[in-house]
């Protein structure tokens, strides 16, 4: 878990400088989030008489988290203004959550959190798969591009005697059905824990917006449809395999390495919500974020996007001294192979809006 956070700081390889995929995906769904806030019949009532509390679970270091929070607060202010009542607008309290090893210093030093940002801010370290807040304390929760990261790699995937042993591969999408099933089962267990925690923390009538990289049409589809995952992570796998052949990376280290990553189908998410029973699905939709006209494909940018989210895990397994070579070789592969697939298909995201049922 401690190796999962994104690269901190504001350097050339940082998440802050290399998260345009997440930024563009989030901006695509924020219109739906704002629309849901404006039409919801309960949020105005929930905001009466006390601070309106928002939590971003998996915030990383910015700037994307600030864009989402600003959009939510803007919509809430517009909604309250449309109500034409005499109540003073609420104060807003925003909780930025990520793992304890996240770079909260960079997050909290952001100029966007200075006086005049329009809300009070607090950092909340801890895993979003467990409880983080007091009972019935939150009015709006968002978690964008976080829940596809699992709390752990499934044990069977690392067991040489298991049919799910993922020998030679570093993630589930290029592997056998047994491997995918092990990762899917871990996602389901994590999602159920996540929903139980939010069930306690959200007040009845509160909203929760979740965004995942789009995975697969249904549970039985083995290979995920995500261009970002299959092209860029797949090329990273090939890079490591090439470096094994050259004697630069140990084969056993590759065999023992897996990203704790699973892209769910809408069906899998919906069934988890149904089993929990405390939320209604207000909206579930696949958004397509096509490449922006006039923006040239840049293999270096694409490779750095992957580096920003995987460097700590790769360093822990293979050491820091080989890191630059891994990603330079990865960049070359991206330039040779990935441009066609990245430009052919837009990047898909699964948007899920949930509402906490009455107790």
mmCIF file with all atom_site columns, C-alpha atoms in Angstrom, residues 7-18:
data_model
loop_
_atom_site.group_PDB
_atom_site.id
_atom_site.type_symbol
_atom_site.label_atom_id
_atom_site.label_alt_id
_atom_site.label_comp_id
_atom_site.label_asym_id
_atom_site.label_entity_id
_atom_site.label_seq_id
_atom_site.pdbx_PDB_ins_code
_atom_site.Cartn_x
_atom_site.Cartn_y
_atom_site.Cartn_z
_atom_site.occupancy
_atom_site.B_iso_or_equiv
_atom_site.pdbx_formal_charge
_atom_site.auth_seq_id
_atom_site.auth_comp_id
_atom_site.auth_asym_id
_atom_site.auth_atom_id
_atom_site.pdbx_PDB_model_num
ATOM 1  C CA . UNK A 1 7  ? 5.199 10.808 -7.523  1.00 0.00 ? 7  UNK A CA 1
ATOM 2  C CA . UNK A 1 8  ? 5.056 13.895 -5.320  1.00 0.00 ? 8  UNK A CA 1
ATOM 3  C CA . UNK A 1 9  ? 6.550 17.328 -5.719  1.00 0.00 ? 9  UNK A CA 1
ATOM 4  C CA . UNK A 1 10 ? 6.356 19.418 -8.874  1.00 0.00 ? 10 UNK A CA 1
ATOM 5  C CA . UNK A 1 11 ? 9.322 18.048 -10.808 1.00 0.00 ? 11 UNK A CA 1
ATOM 6  C CA . UNK A 1 12 ? 9.326 16.912 -14.454 1.00 0.00 ? 12 UNK A CA 1
ATOM 7  C CA . UNK A 1 13 ? 8.235 13.354 -13.550 1.00 0.00 ? 13 UNK A CA 1
ATOM 8  C CA . UNK A 1 14 ? 5.704 14.313 -10.867 1.00 0.00 ? 14 UNK A CA 1
ATOM 9  C CA . UNK A 1 15 ? 2.034 13.436 -10.903 1.00 0.00 ? 15 UNK A CA 1
ATOM 10 C CA . UNK A 1 16 ? 1.238 17.145 -10.717 1.00 0.00 ? 16 UNK A CA 1
ATOM 11 C CA . UNK A 1 17 ? 2.941 17.617 -14.110 1.00 0.00 ? 17 UNK A CA 1
ATOM 12 C CA . UNK A 1 18 ? 1.883 14.285 -15.639 1.00 0.00 ? 18 UNK A CA 1
#
